[in-house]
Short mmCIF file of C-alpha atoms and ligand atoms in Angstrom, two decimals:
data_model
loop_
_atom_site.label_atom_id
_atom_site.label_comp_id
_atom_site.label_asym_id
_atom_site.label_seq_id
_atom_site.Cartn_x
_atom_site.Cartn_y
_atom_site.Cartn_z
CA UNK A 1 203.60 13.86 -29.12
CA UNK A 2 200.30 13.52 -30.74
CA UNK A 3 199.43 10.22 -28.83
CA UNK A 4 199.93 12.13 -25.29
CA UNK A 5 198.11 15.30 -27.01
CA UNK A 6 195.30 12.57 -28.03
CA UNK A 7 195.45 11.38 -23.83
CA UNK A 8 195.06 14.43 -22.62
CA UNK A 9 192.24 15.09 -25.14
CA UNK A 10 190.61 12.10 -23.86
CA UNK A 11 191.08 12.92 -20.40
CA UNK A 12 190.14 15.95 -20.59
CA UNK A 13 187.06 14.98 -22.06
CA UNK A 14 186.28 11.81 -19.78
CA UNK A 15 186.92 14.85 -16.58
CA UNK A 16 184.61 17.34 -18.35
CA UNK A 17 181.87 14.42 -18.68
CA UNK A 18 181.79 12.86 -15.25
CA UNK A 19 181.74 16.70 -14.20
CA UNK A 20 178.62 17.32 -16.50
CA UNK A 21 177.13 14.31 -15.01
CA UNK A 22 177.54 15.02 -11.95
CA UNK A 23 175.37 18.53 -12.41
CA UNK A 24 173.42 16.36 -14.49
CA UNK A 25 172.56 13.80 -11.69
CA UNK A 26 172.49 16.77 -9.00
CA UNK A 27 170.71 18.91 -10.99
CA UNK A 28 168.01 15.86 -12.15
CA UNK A 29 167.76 15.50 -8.52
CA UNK A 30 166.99 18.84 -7.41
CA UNK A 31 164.40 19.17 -10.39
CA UNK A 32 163.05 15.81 -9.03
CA UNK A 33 161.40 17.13 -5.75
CA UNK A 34 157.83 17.65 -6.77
CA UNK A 35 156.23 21.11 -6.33
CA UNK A 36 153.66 20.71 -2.85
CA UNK A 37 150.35 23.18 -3.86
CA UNK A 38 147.74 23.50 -1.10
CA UNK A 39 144.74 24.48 -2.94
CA UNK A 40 141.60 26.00 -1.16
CA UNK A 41 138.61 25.59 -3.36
CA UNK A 42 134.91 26.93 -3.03
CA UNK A 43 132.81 23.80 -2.64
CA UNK A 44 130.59 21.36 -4.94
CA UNK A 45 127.98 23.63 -5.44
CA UNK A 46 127.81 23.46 -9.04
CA UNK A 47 128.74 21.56 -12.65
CA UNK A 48 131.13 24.18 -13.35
CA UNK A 49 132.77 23.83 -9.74
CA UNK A 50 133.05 19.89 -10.18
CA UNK A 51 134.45 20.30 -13.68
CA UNK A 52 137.04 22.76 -12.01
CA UNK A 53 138.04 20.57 -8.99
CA UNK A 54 138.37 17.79 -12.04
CA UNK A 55 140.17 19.77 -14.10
CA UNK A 56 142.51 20.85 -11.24
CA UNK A 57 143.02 16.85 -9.72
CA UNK A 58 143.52 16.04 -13.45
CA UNK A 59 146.37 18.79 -13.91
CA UNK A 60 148.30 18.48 -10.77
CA UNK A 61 148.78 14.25 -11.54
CA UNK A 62 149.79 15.44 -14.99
CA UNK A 63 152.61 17.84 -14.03
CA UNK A 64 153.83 15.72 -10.90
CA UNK A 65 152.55 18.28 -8.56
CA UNK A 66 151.63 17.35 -4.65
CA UNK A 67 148.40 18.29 -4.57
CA UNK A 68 146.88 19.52 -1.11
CA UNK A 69 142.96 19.96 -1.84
CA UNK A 70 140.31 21.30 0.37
CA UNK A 71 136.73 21.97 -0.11
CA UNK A 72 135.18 24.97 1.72
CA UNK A 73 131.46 23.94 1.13
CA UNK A 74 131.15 27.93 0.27
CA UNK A 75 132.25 28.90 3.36
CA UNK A 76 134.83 31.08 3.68
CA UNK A 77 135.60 30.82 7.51
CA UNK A 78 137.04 27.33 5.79
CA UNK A 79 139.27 28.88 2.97
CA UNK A 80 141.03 30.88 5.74
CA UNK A 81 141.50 27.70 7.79
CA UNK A 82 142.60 25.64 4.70
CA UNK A 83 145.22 28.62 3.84
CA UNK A 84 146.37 28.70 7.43
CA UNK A 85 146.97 25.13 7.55
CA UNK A 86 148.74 25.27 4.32
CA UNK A 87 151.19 27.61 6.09
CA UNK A 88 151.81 25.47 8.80
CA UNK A 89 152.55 22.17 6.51
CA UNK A 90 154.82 25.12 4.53
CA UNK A 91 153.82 23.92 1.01
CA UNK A 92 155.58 25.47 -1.87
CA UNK A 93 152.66 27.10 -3.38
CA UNK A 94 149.23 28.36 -2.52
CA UNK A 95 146.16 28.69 -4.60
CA UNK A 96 142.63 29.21 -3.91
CA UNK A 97 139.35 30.48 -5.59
CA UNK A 98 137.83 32.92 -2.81
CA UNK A 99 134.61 32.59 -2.59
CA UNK A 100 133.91 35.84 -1.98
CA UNK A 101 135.97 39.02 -2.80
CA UNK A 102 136.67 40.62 0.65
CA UNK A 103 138.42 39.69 3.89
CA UNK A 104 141.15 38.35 2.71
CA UNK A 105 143.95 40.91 3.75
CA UNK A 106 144.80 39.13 7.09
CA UNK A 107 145.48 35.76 6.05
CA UNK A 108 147.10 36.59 2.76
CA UNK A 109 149.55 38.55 4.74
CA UNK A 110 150.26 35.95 6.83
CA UNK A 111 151.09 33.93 3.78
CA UNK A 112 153.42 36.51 2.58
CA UNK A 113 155.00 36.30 5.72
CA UNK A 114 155.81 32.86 5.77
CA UNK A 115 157.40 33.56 2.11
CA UNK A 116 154.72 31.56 0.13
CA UNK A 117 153.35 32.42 -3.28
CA UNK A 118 149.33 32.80 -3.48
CA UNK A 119 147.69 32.31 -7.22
CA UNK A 120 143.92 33.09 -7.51
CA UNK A 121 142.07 31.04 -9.82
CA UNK A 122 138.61 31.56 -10.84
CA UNK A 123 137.32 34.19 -8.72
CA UNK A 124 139.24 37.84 -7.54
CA UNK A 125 139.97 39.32 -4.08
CA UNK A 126 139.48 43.10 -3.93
CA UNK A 127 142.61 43.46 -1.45
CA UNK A 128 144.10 46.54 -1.46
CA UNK A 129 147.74 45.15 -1.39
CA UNK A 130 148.33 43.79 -4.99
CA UNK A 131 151.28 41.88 -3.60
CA UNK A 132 149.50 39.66 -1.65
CA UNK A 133 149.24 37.47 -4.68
CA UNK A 134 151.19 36.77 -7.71
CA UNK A 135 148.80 36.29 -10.54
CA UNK A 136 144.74 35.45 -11.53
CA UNK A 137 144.11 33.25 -13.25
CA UNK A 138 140.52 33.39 -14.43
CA UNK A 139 137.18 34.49 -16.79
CA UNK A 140 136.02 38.49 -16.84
CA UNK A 141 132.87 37.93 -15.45
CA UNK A 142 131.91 41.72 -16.60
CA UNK A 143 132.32 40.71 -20.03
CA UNK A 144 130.63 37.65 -19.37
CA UNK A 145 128.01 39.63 -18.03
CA UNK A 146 127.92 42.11 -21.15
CA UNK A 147 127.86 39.40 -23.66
CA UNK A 148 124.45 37.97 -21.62
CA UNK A 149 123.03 41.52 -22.31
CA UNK A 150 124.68 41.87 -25.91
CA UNK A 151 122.52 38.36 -26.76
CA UNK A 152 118.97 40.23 -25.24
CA UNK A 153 119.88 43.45 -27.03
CA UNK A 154 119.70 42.08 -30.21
CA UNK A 155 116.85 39.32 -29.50
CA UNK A 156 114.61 42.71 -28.18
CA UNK A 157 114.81 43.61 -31.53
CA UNK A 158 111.81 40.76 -33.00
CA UNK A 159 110.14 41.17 -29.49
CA UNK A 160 106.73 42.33 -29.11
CA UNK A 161 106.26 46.18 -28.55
CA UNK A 162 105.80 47.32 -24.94
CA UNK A 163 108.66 46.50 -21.84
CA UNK A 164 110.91 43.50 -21.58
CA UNK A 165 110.36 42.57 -17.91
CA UNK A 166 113.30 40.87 -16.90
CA UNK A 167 113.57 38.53 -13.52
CA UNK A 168 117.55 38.36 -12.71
CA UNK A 169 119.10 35.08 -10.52
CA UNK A 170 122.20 36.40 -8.74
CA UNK A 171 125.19 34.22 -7.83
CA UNK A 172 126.80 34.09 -4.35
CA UNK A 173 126.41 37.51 -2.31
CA UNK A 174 129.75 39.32 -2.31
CA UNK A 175 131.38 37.04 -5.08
CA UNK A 176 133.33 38.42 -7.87
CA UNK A 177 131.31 36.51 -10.79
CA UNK A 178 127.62 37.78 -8.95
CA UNK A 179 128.97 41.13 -8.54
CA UNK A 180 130.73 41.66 -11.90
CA UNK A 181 127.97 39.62 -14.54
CA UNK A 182 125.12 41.71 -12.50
CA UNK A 183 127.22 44.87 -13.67
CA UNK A 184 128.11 43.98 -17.14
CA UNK A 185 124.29 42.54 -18.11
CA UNK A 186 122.93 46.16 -16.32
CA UNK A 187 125.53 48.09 -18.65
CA UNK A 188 124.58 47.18 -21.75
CA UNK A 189 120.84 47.03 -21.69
CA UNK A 190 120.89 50.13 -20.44
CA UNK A 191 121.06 50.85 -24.28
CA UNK A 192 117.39 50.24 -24.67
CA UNK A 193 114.76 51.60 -22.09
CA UNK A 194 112.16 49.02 -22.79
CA UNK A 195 114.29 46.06 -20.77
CA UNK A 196 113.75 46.54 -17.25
CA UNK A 197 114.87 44.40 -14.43
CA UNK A 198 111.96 43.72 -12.23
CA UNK A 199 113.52 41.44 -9.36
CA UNK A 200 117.15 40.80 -8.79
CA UNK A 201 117.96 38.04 -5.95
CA UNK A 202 120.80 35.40 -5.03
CA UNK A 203 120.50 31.76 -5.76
CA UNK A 204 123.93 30.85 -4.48
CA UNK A 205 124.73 29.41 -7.89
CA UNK A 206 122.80 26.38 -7.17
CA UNK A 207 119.81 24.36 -9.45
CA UNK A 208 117.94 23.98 -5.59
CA UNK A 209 118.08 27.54 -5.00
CA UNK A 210 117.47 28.63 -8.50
CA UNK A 211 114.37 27.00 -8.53
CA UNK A 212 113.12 28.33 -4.96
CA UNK A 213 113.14 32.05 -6.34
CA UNK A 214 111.85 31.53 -9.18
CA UNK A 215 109.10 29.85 -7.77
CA UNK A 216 109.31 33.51 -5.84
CA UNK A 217 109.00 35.41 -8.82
CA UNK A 218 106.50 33.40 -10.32
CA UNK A 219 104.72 33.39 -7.71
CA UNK A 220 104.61 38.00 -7.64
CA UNK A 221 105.13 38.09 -11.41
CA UNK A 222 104.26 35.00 -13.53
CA UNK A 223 102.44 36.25 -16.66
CA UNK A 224 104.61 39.35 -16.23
CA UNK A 225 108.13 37.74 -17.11
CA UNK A 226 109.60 38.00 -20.04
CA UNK A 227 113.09 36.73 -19.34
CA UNK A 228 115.25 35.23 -17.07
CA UNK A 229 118.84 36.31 -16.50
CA UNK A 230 120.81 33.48 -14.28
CA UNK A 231 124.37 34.25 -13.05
CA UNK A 232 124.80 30.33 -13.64
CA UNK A 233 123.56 27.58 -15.57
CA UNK A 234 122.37 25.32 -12.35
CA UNK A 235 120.23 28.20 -11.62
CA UNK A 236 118.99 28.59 -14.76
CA UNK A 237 118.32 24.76 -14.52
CA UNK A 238 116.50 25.02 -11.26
CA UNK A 239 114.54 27.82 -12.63
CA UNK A 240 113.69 25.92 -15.55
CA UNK A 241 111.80 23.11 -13.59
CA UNK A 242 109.91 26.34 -11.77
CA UNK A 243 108.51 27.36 -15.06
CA UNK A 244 107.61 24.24 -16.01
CA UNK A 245 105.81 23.74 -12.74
CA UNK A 246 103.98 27.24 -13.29
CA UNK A 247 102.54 25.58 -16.51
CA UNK A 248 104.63 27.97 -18.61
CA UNK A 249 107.52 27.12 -21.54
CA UNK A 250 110.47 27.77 -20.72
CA UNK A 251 113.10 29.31 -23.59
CA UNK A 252 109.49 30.88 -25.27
CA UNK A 253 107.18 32.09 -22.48
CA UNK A 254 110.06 32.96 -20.76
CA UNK A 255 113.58 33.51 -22.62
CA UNK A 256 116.13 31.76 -20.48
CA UNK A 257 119.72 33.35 -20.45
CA UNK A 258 122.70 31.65 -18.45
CA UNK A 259 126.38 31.50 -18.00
CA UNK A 260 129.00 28.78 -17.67
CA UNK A 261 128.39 26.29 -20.98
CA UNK A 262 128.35 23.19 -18.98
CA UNK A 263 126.55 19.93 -20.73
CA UNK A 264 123.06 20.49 -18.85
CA UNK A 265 122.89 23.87 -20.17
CA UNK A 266 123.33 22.27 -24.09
CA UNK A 267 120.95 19.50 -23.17
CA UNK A 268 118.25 22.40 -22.18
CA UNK A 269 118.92 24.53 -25.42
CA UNK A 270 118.79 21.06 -27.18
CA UNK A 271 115.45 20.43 -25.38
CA UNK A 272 114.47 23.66 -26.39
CA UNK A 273 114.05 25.30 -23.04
CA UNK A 274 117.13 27.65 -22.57
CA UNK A 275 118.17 30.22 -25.20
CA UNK A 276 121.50 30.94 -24.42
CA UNK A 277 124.51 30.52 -22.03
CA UNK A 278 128.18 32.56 -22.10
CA UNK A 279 130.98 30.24 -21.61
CA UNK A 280 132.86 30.73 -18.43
CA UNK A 281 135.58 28.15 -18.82
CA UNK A 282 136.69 25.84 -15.83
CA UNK A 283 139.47 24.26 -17.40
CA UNK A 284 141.92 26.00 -15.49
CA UNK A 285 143.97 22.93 -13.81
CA UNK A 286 147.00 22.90 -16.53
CA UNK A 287 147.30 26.89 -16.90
CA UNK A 288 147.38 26.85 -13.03
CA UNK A 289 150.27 23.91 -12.94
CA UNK A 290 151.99 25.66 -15.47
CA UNK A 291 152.12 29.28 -13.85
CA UNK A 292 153.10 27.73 -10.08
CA UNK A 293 155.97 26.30 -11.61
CA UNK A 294 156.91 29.55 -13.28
CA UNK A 295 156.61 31.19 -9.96
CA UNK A 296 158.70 28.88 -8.15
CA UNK A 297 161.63 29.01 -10.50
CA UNK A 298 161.43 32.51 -9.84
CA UNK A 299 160.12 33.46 -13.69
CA UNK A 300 158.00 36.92 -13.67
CA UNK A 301 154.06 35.72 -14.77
CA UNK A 302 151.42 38.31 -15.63
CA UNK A 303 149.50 39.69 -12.43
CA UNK A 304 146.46 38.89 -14.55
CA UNK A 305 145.64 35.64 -17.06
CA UNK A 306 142.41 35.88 -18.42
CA UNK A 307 140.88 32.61 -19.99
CA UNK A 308 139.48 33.42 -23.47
CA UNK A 309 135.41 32.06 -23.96
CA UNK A 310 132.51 32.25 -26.22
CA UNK A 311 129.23 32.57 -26.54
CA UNK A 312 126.52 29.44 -27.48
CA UNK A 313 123.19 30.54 -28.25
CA UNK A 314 120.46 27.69 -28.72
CA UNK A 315 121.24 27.35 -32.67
CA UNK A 316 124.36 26.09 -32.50
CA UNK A 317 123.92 23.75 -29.24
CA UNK A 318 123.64 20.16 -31.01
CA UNK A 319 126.37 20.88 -33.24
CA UNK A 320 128.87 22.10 -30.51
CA UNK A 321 127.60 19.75 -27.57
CA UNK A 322 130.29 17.13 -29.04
CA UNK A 323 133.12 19.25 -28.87
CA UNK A 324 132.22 20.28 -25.15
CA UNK A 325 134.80 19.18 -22.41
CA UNK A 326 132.93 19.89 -19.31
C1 LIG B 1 132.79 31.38 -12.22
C2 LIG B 1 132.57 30.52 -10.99
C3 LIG B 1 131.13 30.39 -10.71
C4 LIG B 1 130.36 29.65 -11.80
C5 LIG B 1 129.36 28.92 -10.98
O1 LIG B 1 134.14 31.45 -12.53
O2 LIG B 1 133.22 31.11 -9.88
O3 LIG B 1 130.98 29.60 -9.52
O4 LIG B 1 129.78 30.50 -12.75
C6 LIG B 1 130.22 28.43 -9.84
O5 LIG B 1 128.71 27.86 -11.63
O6 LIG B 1 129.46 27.96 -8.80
#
């Protein structure tokens, strides 16, 4: 009895493994097929954007993702082509950093039509329809902005009497970060009367255009400007080598305030020339792996991920400019 109970024990057991396998094997198998993500990104028009793409490539070899990349050269005539012909190769996933915040509705839809997710990274869409994407992954470029005018707040404080003339370098027209720093930096030096801006213009988050308006402003205002706020550390780079060329110093004639905390920026604050930069992170590669997966095995993500930063004035530059990653 107990050798045919210890048979059917075993059989049992031999049946329930090859069955386990089995899933096993299928179920390997179906996890196997790797994720395809068409990704739509800006350009090259900055450090920060080629740390991003890098940090993007870099993440989607990591996680085994098919990675479909294409570069708009900040047009965005291009990102809606790129999407569209995402839709046609039906990838799994779609995810893009717009490079401007409207006019986006029609070919988001069109994704939703055709059934496939959309992630934003980086920058925000101000569609009306929430559901045309799943998530965002990205910085809050108002607090970005805020902390910029936090940093001046406090530095007006040891300034010489009289108004803080301010020149401002504006990022792309129309794009979330230009429209959303220029609103938090406004907000909070509102707080004191004496910091006024004087001139406010785009530089298309670039170091050549940077330095062509402030050449500009120079040019109108020289002796009269006390700061510089840039939208972007490449402008703020750009702009330095305009100030130089005026015959004034940078980071003391002329406070220089920037955002993004790319390596250039800590080699100007080590040089002296640029007081301080917010951190806008572009490390978002893994966090966007990781969420597209989520979303494809059909696991609810947050409609909004927002990456945490800091803030690196020009005191703590050489002892941080180790630790940076981008
Ligand atoms: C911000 C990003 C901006 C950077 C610029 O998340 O969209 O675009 O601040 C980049 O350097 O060009």
């Amino acid at each position: 009895m107990e050798t045919a109970m210890k048979m059917t024990r075993r059989t049992v057991l031999s049946a329930a493994l090859c069955l386990g396998l089995g899933f096993g094997i299928a179920g390997s198998a179906y996890a196997e097929k790797p994720v395809v993500l068409g990704f739509s990104q800006v350009g090259a028009e900055s450090e920060w954007r080629t740390a991003n793409t890098a940090s993007i490539k870099d993440a989607a070899k990591q996680a085994g993702v098919t990675l479909k990349f294409a570069d708009a050269q900040q047009k965005q005539e291009n990102q809606v082509k790129a999407i569209r012909s995402f839709i046609a190769q039906k990838v799994d996933v779609i995810a893009f950093s717009p490079v401007v915040e409207s006019g986006w509705d029609t070919v988001l839809g069109e994704a939703k039509a055709a059934k496939i997710p959309v992630i934003l990274t980086d920058r925000a869409v101000d569609a009306k329809d929430k559901s045309l994407y799943v998530t965002f992954i990205g910085s809050d470029f108002v607090e970005e902005g805020r902390r910029a005018g936090r940093w001046l707040l406090e530095r007006a404080k040891t300034m010489p009497a009289g108004d803080i003339n301010i020149v401002e370098l504006q990022g792309t027209v129309g794009s979330a970060p230009a429209i959303d720093r220029k609103a938090g930096f406004a907000e909070i030096i509102a707080a004191n009367p004496k910091l006024k801006v004087i001139r406010s213009q785009t530089g298309d988050f670039t170091r050549a255009k940077g330095k062509e308006v402030m050449e500009a402003f120079l040019k109108t205002d020289g002796k009269k400007i006390n700061v510089l706020y840039a939208h972007n550390d490449d402008m703020a780079i750009g702009a330095i080598q305009a100030i130089e060329e005026a015959g004034l110093k940078p980071g003391k004639d002329i406070l220089v305030i920037s955002i993004d905390g790319v390596k250039g920026a800590f080699e100007a604050m080590m040089a002296g020339k640029l007081n301080v930069t917010v951190e806008c992170s572009p490390l978002l590669g893994p966090q966007l792996m990781k969420v597209a997966k989520q979303v494809l095995a059909g696991e609810t993500v947050p409609k909004r991920i927002t990456t945490e930063e800091s803030v690196f004035p020009a005191e703590v530059a050489a002892k941080e400019f180790p630790n940076r990653k981008y």
